[in-house]
GROMACS .gro file of C-alpha atoms in nm:
model
  373
    1MET     CA    1   8.688   6.525   6.748
    2LYS     CA    2   8.829   6.255   7.002
    3ALA     CA    3   9.160   6.366   7.169
    4PHE     CA    4   9.464   6.179   7.030
    5GLN     CA    5   9.603   5.929   7.287
    6LEU     CA    6   9.895   5.694   7.260
    7ILE     CA    7   9.872   5.440   7.535
    8PRO     CA    8  10.137   5.159   7.509
    9SER     CA    9  10.482   5.262   7.599
   10ILE     CA   10  10.706   5.208   7.307
   11ALA     CA   11  11.074   5.057   7.306
   12GLU     CA   12  11.315   4.924   7.057
   13TYR     CA   13  11.589   4.648   7.157
   14ALA     CA   14  11.862   4.520   6.947
   15ASP     CA   15  11.750   4.175   6.998
   16PHE     CA   16  11.533   3.945   7.215
   17GLY     CA   17  11.824   3.863   7.474
   18THR     CA   18  11.829   4.237   7.535
   19LEU     CA   19  11.480   4.263   7.578
   20ALA     CA   20  11.478   3.945   7.817
   21SER     CA   21  11.736   4.084   8.035
   22GLU     CA   22  11.603   4.473   8.050
   23LEU     CA   23  11.234   4.326   8.125
   24LYS     CA   24  11.349   4.055   8.351
   25LEU     CA   25  11.164   3.760   8.182
   26GLY     CA   26  11.128   3.446   8.400
   27PRO     CA   27  10.928   3.199   8.542
   28ALA     CA   28  10.629   3.421   8.629
   29ASP     CA   29  10.573   3.488   8.244
   30LEU     CA   30  10.390   3.325   7.986
   31ILE     CA   31  10.571   3.347   7.621
   32LEU     CA   32  10.291   3.309   7.343
   33THR     CA   33  10.463   3.229   6.997
   34ASN     CA   34  10.537   2.987   6.731
   35GLU     CA   35  10.790   2.693   6.762
   36TYR     CA   36  10.961   2.834   6.479
   37ILE     CA   37  11.028   3.154   6.614
   38TYR     CA   38  11.093   3.020   6.967
   39ASP     CA   39  11.372   2.749   6.890
   40PRO     CA   40  11.626   2.985   6.718
   41THR     CA   41  11.588   3.302   6.911
   42ILE     CA   42  11.450   3.236   7.261
   43ALA     CA   43  11.510   2.877   7.362
   44LEU     CA   44  11.881   2.929   7.390
   45LEU     CA   45  11.857   3.198   7.667
   46ASP     CA   46  11.680   2.953   7.903
   47LEU     CA   47  11.455   3.211   8.063
   48GLY     CA   48  11.246   2.937   8.243
   49CYS     CA   49  10.905   3.104   8.120
   50HIS     CA   50  10.587   2.937   8.051
   51THR     CA   51  10.538   2.896   7.684
   52CYS     CA   52  10.251   2.804   7.441
   53PHE     CA   53  10.259   2.782   7.063
   54GLN     CA   54   9.993   2.910   6.890
   55GLU     CA   55  10.029   2.653   6.571
   56LYS     CA   56   9.954   2.354   6.806
   57TYR     CA   57   9.588   2.474   6.806
   58GLY     CA   58   9.553   2.561   6.441
   59ALA     CA   59   9.690   2.713   6.104
   60GLY     CA   60   9.593   3.077   5.971
   61GLU     CA   61   9.411   3.350   6.151
   62PRO     CA   62   9.251   3.314   6.492
   63THR     CA   63   8.918   3.149   6.529
   64ASP     CA   64   8.708   3.098   6.837
   65VAL     CA   65   8.789   2.747   6.827
   66MET     CA   66   9.182   2.805   6.817
   67VAL     CA   67   9.151   3.067   7.108
   68ASP     CA   68   8.889   2.847   7.289
   69ALA     CA   69   9.146   2.558   7.303
   70ILE     CA   70   9.431   2.779   7.406
   71LEU     CA   71   9.220   2.915   7.698
   72ASP     CA   72   9.120   2.577   7.821
   73ASP     CA   73   9.521   2.451   7.824
   74LEU     CA   74   9.617   2.772   8.000
   75ARG     CA   75   9.374   2.757   8.313
   76ASP     CA   76   9.596   2.529   8.501
   77LYS     CA   77   9.907   2.734   8.463
   78ASP     CA   78  10.019   3.036   8.711
   79TYR     CA   79  10.186   3.308   8.520
   80ASP     CA   80  10.151   3.704   8.558
   81ARG     CA   81  10.276   3.853   8.234
   82ILE     CA   82  10.203   3.779   7.863
   83VAL     CA   83  10.469   3.833   7.616
   84ALA     CA   84  10.332   3.769   7.263
   85VAL     CA   85  10.617   3.717   7.017
   86GLY     CA   86  10.489   3.684   6.670
   87GLY     CA   87  10.256   3.813   6.387
   88GLY     CA   88   9.898   3.917   6.364
   89THR     CA   89   9.766   3.583   6.482
   90VAL     CA   90   9.962   3.533   6.810
   91ILE     CA   91   9.923   3.920   6.891
   92ASP     CA   92   9.538   3.898   6.837
   93ILE     CA   93   9.527   3.594   7.050
   94ALA     CA   94   9.749   3.759   7.304
   95LYS     CA   95   9.506   4.051   7.359
   96VAL     CA   96   9.226   3.796   7.433
   97LEU     CA   97   9.424   3.623   7.677
   98THR     CA   98   9.513   3.942   7.869
   99VAL     CA   99   9.135   4.020   7.930
  100ALA     CA  100   9.032   3.650   7.969
  101ARG     CA  101   8.915   3.530   8.312
  102PRO     CA  102   9.019   3.147   8.394
  103SER     CA  103   8.666   3.026   8.331
  104ASP     CA  104   8.619   3.242   8.006
  105LYS     CA  105   8.544   3.118   7.654
  106VAL     CA  106   8.567   3.384   7.343
  107ASP     CA  107   8.187   3.403   7.328
  108ASP     CA  108   8.177   3.538   7.697
  109LEU     CA  109   8.437   3.813   7.607
  110TYR     CA  110   8.231   3.934   7.333
  111ASP     CA  111   7.914   3.926   7.539
  112ARG     CA  112   8.068   4.152   7.802
  113MET     CA  113   8.306   4.352   7.568
  114ALA     CA  114   8.203   4.676   7.734
  115SER     CA  115   8.313   4.588   8.077
  116LEU     CA  116   8.635   4.403   7.999
  117GLU     CA  117   8.914   4.437   8.249
  118LYS     CA  118   9.298   4.340   8.207
  119GLU     CA  119   9.372   4.035   8.385
  120HIS     CA  120   9.749   3.992   8.278
  121PRO     CA  121  10.006   4.272   8.201
  122LEU     CA  122  10.091   4.233   7.827
  123ILE     CA  123  10.420   4.306   7.609
  124ILE     CA  124  10.396   4.280   7.239
  125VAL     CA  125  10.700   4.169   7.022
  126PRO     CA  126  10.601   4.182   6.644
  127THR     CA  127  10.773   3.946   6.414
  128THR     CA  128  10.625   4.083   6.112
  129CYS     CA  129  10.620   4.455   5.967
  130GLY     CA  130  10.240   4.484   5.890
  131THR     CA  131   9.983   4.465   6.172
  132GLY     CA  132  10.073   4.751   6.383
  133SER     CA  133   9.874   4.558   6.622
  134GLU     CA  134  10.132   4.622   6.907
  135VAL     CA  135   9.967   4.962   6.950
  136THR     CA  136   9.606   4.885   6.903
  137ASN     CA  137   9.342   4.748   7.115
  138ILE     CA  138   9.140   4.518   6.903
  139SER     CA  139   9.141   4.163   6.835
  140ILE     CA  140   9.012   4.031   6.520
  141ILE     CA  141   8.858   3.682   6.554
  142ASN     CA  142   8.684   3.457   6.309
  143ARG     CA  143   8.377   3.343   6.502
  144THR     CA  144   8.322   3.020   6.308
  145THR     CA  145   8.001   2.969   6.515
  146LYS     CA  146   7.859   3.276   6.408
  147GLY     CA  147   7.987   3.305   6.042
  148VAL     CA  148   8.135   3.652   6.094
  149LYS     CA  149   8.496   3.785   6.125
  150VAL     CA  150   8.471   4.078   6.363
  151GLY     CA  151   8.650   4.263   6.606
  152LEU     CA  152   8.661   4.236   6.987
  153VAL     CA  153   8.775   4.595   7.132
  154SER     CA  154   8.850   4.735   7.474
  155PRO     CA  155   9.094   4.962   7.634
  156SER     CA  156   9.206   4.685   7.851
  157MET     CA  157   9.367   4.512   7.545
  158PHE     CA  158   9.630   4.776   7.472
  159ALA     CA  159   9.952   4.634   7.541
  160ASP     CA  160  10.156   4.783   7.835
  161GLU     CA  161  10.477   4.764   7.591
  162ALA     CA  162  10.528   4.731   7.258
  163ALA     CA  163  10.879   4.627   7.179
  164LEU     CA  164  11.044   4.662   6.839
  165VAL     CA  165  11.327   4.408   6.783
  166PRO     CA  166  11.426   4.419   6.422
  167ALA     CA  167  11.634   4.115   6.468
  168MET     CA  168  11.323   3.918   6.483
  169LEU     CA  169  11.237   3.987   6.134
  170ASN     CA  170  11.569   3.815   5.994
  171SER     CA  171  11.393   3.503   5.892
  172LEU     CA  172  11.067   3.660   5.781
  173PRO     CA  173  10.971   3.493   5.452
  174TYR     CA  174  10.953   3.705   5.161
  175PRO     CA  175  10.573   3.644   5.096
  176VAL     CA  176  10.509   3.738   5.450
  177PHE     CA  177  10.710   4.050   5.452
  178ALA     CA  178  10.511   4.138   5.127
  179THR     CA  179  10.155   4.086   5.269
  180SER     CA  180  10.238   4.236   5.590
  181SER     CA  181  10.416   4.554   5.445
  182ILE     CA  182  10.112   4.589   5.207
  183ASP     CA  183   9.898   4.560   5.512
  184ALA     CA  184  10.078   4.863   5.685
  185MET     CA  185  10.074   5.071   5.362
  186VAL     CA  186   9.700   5.009   5.373
  187HIS     CA  187   9.648   5.115   5.726
  188ALA     CA  188   9.818   5.448   5.663
  189VAL     CA  189   9.654   5.534   5.343
  190GLU     CA  190   9.294   5.455   5.508
  191SER     CA  191   9.397   5.625   5.835
  192TYR     CA  192   9.505   5.924   5.647
  193LEU     CA  193   9.171   5.944   5.442
  194SER     CA  194   8.954   5.897   5.748
  195PRO     CA  195   8.713   6.168   5.872
  196ASN     CA  196   8.830   6.087   6.222
  197ALA     CA  197   9.214   6.173   6.113
  198CYS     CA  198   9.354   6.460   6.307
  199PRO     CA  199   9.690   6.649   6.236
  200ILE     CA  200   9.885   6.420   6.465
  201SER     CA  201   9.758   6.119   6.340
  202GLU     CA  202   9.833   6.216   5.989
  203LEU     CA  203  10.180   6.269   6.079
  204PHE     CA  204  10.212   5.866   6.172
  205SER     CA  205  10.027   5.809   5.852
  206GLU     CA  206  10.263   6.015   5.656
  207LYS     CA  207  10.565   5.892   5.790
  208ALA     CA  208  10.471   5.522   5.761
  209LEU     CA  209  10.397   5.587   5.388
  210GLN     CA  210  10.724   5.762   5.332
  211LEU     CA  211  10.927   5.465   5.499
  212ILE     CA  212  10.715   5.186   5.320
  213LEU     CA  213  10.764   5.338   4.973
  214ARG     CA  214  11.122   5.436   5.005
  215GLY     CA  215  11.196   5.085   5.125
  216TRP     CA  216  10.990   4.903   4.853
  217LYS     CA  217  11.145   5.117   4.576
  218ASP     CA  218  11.495   5.016   4.692
  219ALA     CA  219  11.406   4.647   4.754
  220VAL     CA  220  11.237   4.623   4.417
  221ALA     CA  221  11.549   4.814   4.240
  222SER     CA  222  11.773   4.556   4.416
  223GLY     CA  223  11.639   4.263   4.232
  224SER     CA  224  11.676   4.060   4.518
  225ARG     CA  225  11.403   3.907   4.743
  226ASP     CA  226  11.593   3.979   5.058
  227GLY     CA  227  11.652   4.346   4.934
  228TRP     CA  228  11.402   4.470   5.209
  229LYS     CA  229  11.603   4.333   5.496
  230LYS     CA  230  11.841   4.625   5.520
  231HIS     CA  231  11.539   4.841   5.569
  232ALA     CA  232  11.393   4.608   5.834
  233LEU     CA  233  11.390   4.845   6.107
  234ASP     CA  234  11.226   5.109   5.896
  235PHE     CA  235  10.961   4.864   5.788
  236LEU     CA  236  10.919   4.769   6.148
  237ARG     CA  237  10.883   5.152   6.249
  238ALA     CA  238  10.643   5.189   5.943
  239SER     CA  239  10.416   4.927   6.081
  240ASN     CA  240  10.385   5.085   6.408
  241PHE     CA  241  10.339   5.419   6.298
  242ALA     CA  242  10.064   5.317   6.072
  243GLY     CA  243   9.923   5.109   6.376
  244ILE     CA  244   9.917   5.443   6.576
  245ALA     CA  245   9.740   5.619   6.310
  246PHE     CA  246   9.480   5.359   6.256
  247GLY     CA  247   9.435   5.332   6.610
  248HIS     CA  248   9.323   5.684   6.645
  249ALA     CA  249   9.161   5.727   6.288
  250GLY     CA  250   9.041   5.382   6.206
  251CYS     CA  251   9.068   5.151   5.905
  252ALA     CA  252   8.791   5.141   5.626
  253ALA     CA  253   8.631   4.973   5.339
  254VAL     CA  254   8.937   4.818   5.203
  255HIS     CA  255   8.963   4.630   5.548
  256ALA     CA  256   8.573   4.570   5.562
  257MET     CA  257   8.574   4.425   5.226
  258ALA     CA  258   8.906   4.186   5.280
  259TYR     CA  259   8.754   4.048   5.581
  260PRO     CA  260   8.524   3.813   5.370
  261LEU     CA  261   8.800   3.697   5.150
  262GLY     CA  262   8.990   3.591   5.452
  263GLY     CA  263   8.709   3.461   5.655
  264VAL     CA  264   8.571   3.226   5.348
  265HIS     CA  265   8.866   3.153   5.133
  266HIS     CA  266   9.146   3.186   5.380
  267ILE     CA  267   9.346   3.447   5.189
  268PRO     CA  268   9.619   3.616   5.385
  269HIS     CA  269   9.504   3.937   5.539
  270GLY     CA  270   9.751   4.183   5.375
  271GLN     CA  271   9.709   3.985   5.055
  272ALA     CA  272   9.306   4.021   5.081
  273ASN     CA  273   9.379   4.401   5.148
  274GLN     CA  274   9.578   4.427   4.850
  275LEU     CA  275   9.305   4.257   4.625
  276MET     CA  276   9.056   4.515   4.733
  277PHE     CA  277   9.276   4.836   4.764
  278ALA     CA  278   9.298   4.979   4.389
  279ASP     CA  279   8.912   4.926   4.330
  280VAL     CA  280   8.797   5.075   4.636
  281MET     CA  281   9.031   5.389   4.588
  282ARG     CA  282   8.907   5.406   4.226
  283LYS     CA  283   8.550   5.419   4.375
  284TYR     CA  284   8.646   5.705   4.616
  285GLN     CA  285   8.814   5.875   4.278
  286GLU     CA  286   8.480   5.812   4.112
  287LYS     CA  287   8.248   5.961   4.384
  288LYS     CA  288   8.486   6.225   4.520
  289PRO     CA  289   8.758   6.324   4.309
  290ILE     CA  290   8.818   6.672   4.494
  291GLY     CA  291   8.920   6.656   4.856
  292LYS     CA  292   9.168   6.513   5.093
  293LEU     CA  293   9.241   6.227   4.820
  294ASN     CA  294   9.412   6.511   4.618
  295GLN     CA  295   9.629   6.569   4.922
  296LEU     CA  296   9.706   6.201   4.965
  297GLU     CA  297   9.777   6.211   4.578
  298GLU     CA  298  10.049   6.491   4.651
  299LEU     CA  299  10.201   6.305   4.924
  300LEU     CA  300  10.256   5.979   4.708
  301ALA     CA  301  10.379   6.167   4.399
  302LYS     CA  302  10.693   6.319   4.611
  303GLU     CA  303  10.783   5.966   4.692
  304LEU     CA  304  10.687   5.788   4.361
  305ASP     CA  305  10.830   6.085   4.139
  306VAL     CA  306  10.533   6.117   3.936
  307GLU     CA  307  10.264   6.403   3.891
  308PRO     CA  308   9.979   6.358   4.140
  309VAL     CA  309   9.720   6.248   3.885
  310PHE     CA  310   9.945   5.955   3.816
  311ALA     CA  311  10.023   5.896   4.165
  312LEU     CA  312   9.793   5.611   4.264
  313GLU     CA  313   9.835   5.414   3.950
  314LYS     CA  314  10.215   5.423   4.021
  315LEU     CA  315  10.141   5.309   4.347
  316TYR     CA  316   9.938   5.002   4.229
  317ALA     CA  317  10.200   4.914   3.980
  318LEU     CA  318  10.466   4.937   4.265
  319MET     CA  319  10.249   4.715   4.497
  320ASP     CA  320  10.240   4.446   4.193
  321ASP     CA  321  10.615   4.447   4.207
  322VAL     CA  322  10.604   4.375   4.551
  323LEU     CA  323  10.332   4.103   4.520
  324GLU     CA  324  10.164   4.038   4.221
  325LYS     CA  325   9.803   4.091   4.284
  326GLY     CA  326   9.565   3.900   4.035
  327PRO     CA  327   9.185   3.898   4.015
  328LEU     CA  328   8.979   3.756   4.267
  329HIS     CA  329   8.874   3.452   4.084
  330ALA     CA  330   9.233   3.348   4.079
  331HIS     CA  331   9.224   3.318   4.471
  332GLY     CA  332   8.929   3.075   4.448
  333VAL     CA  333   8.615   3.336   4.488
  334THR     CA  334   8.324   3.289   4.253
  335ALA     CA  335   8.088   3.547   4.097
  336GLU     CA  336   7.787   3.405   4.301
  337GLU     CA  337   7.936   3.502   4.632
  338LEU     CA  338   7.999   3.857   4.559
  339PRO     CA  339   7.647   3.980   4.648
  340ASP     CA  340   7.674   3.767   4.979
  341PHE     CA  341   7.991   3.945   5.050
  342ALA     CA  342   7.857   4.304   4.979
  343HIS     CA  343   7.556   4.224   5.205
  344ASN     CA  344   7.807   4.075   5.474
  345VAL     CA  345   7.987   4.394   5.476
  346ILE     CA  346   7.710   4.632   5.512
  347GLU     CA  347   7.546   4.418   5.782
  348THR     CA  348   7.867   4.340   6.002
  349GLN     CA  349   8.131   4.610   5.906
  350GLN     CA  350   7.972   4.943   6.005
  351ARG     CA  351   8.230   5.010   6.252
  352LEU     CA  352   8.490   5.041   5.967
  353LEU     CA  353   8.270   5.175   5.730
  354GLY     CA  354   8.213   5.479   5.911
  355ASN     CA  355   8.571   5.583   5.860
  356ASN     CA  356   8.548   5.543   5.473
  357TYR     CA  357   8.689   5.874   5.277
  358VAL     CA  358   8.302   5.870   5.124
  359GLU     CA  359   7.991   5.678   5.200
  360LEU     CA  360   7.978   5.340   4.998
  361THR     CA  361   7.643   5.170   4.953
  362GLU     CA  362   7.571   4.820   4.922
  363ASP     CA  363   7.547   4.871   4.532
  364ASP     CA  364   7.883   5.052   4.564
  365ILE     CA  365   8.047   4.765   4.757
  366LEU     CA  366   7.905   4.505   4.507
  367SER     CA  367   8.061   4.697   4.214
  368ILE     CA  368   8.402   4.734   4.376
  369TYR     CA  369   8.372   4.344   4.431
  370ARG     CA  370   8.313   4.279   4.072
  371ALA     CA  371   8.578   4.532   3.949
  372ALA     CA  372   8.824   4.307   4.132
  373PHE     CA  373   8.686   3.994   4.014
   0.00000   0.00000   0.00000
C-alpha cells in the first residue's frame, strides 16, 4: 500500500482581497481565470498582475487546441507565480502551465510526462465545489487530435497552495453548483470503495460525504435554488476533502465511463458522472453484494435516515432532487455509440478501472451504458 501523502498547503481566506494581501500578489504574478469572475471580485483590487481569461480560447472543458493557444499567447509574458481562479477547466489548464516550458505544446508534455518539472509556482483558488482539483496532480485534457480524453499526471503538477475562499462561490449558478457537488460526491464514493483506499483517505471520503449529504438535504428542504449557499464553506471543504481522498485512492468506473460522454457530447463532467453513477453502483451490487459496499451503505444510511439496504436508492433519489438525471438518450447519446464507448473505456481508461470496487469487463461496461440509456 502506498503511503498517504498530502502535498499542497491548504489555507482558507474570507475573500480574495485577504488572499491577495497575505500572498502579496503583484506584477510578478499571472492570474488565470474567467473575466466574469475577475471583473466583480479581483479587478477593483488593482493588483497589477498579468491576466489570462480562459473563455477567450474556447468554451467547455480543456482541449489541446485551447491550451496550445494559451501557451502561444503567454510565451512573451514575464511572470513567476500562476494564480488559478476558477472551476475545473481553469485549474486543469493552470496545472499544464505550471510544468510547461516556453516552447512547449500539449503533445510535448504528454511525450515527457515521466520527467516533467515545475516551471512556475502554482496557487489554486477553486470557484466551484466539485473538482477537488486544487489538491490533485492530474489535468484532464481532451486531446482532439488523438480522439481521446486522458489525464496528464505528474508530481510537479501539485499546487503549492490550495486556497479556499467561500466568497468566490457567491455568484455560482445553481446548475454549476449541482453538477460540481455531484462530482465531489462521486469522488468521495469512488475513493472510499477503491482497493487503494487507506484508513486516512477513508476519513476524508467519509467527511466529504457527510458534508455533502447534509448540505443537499437542507438545500432541498429549503425549496430555494439558493438554499445551498449558507453551506458554501461546507461544500467547498467537502470538495477539497474528496479531492484529497481520490488523490490517494483514485476514481474508478463512474469517471472512466463519463469521459466519453463529455468528450463526444460535451455533457458537463459532474452531470456525466451522475448519468453513470447509479448503474455502475447497481453493477457493483450485482457482482459483489457482500464487501466494502456494505460499509458504504451503512455510512449513507446514517445520513439519509434509512436502513442500509435502502441507502443507495435513497441517495439516487436525493441526487435527482438536486439535479434531474434523465436517460443517456435524452442527452443526445445514440444506441449505436455505446459499444464504441465501452471499447474506448477499456482501451484508454485502465488507470481508473484499476480502482474499481470489482473488476468490470467490456461486456459489463456495455451493459451499464445500456442500462443508463
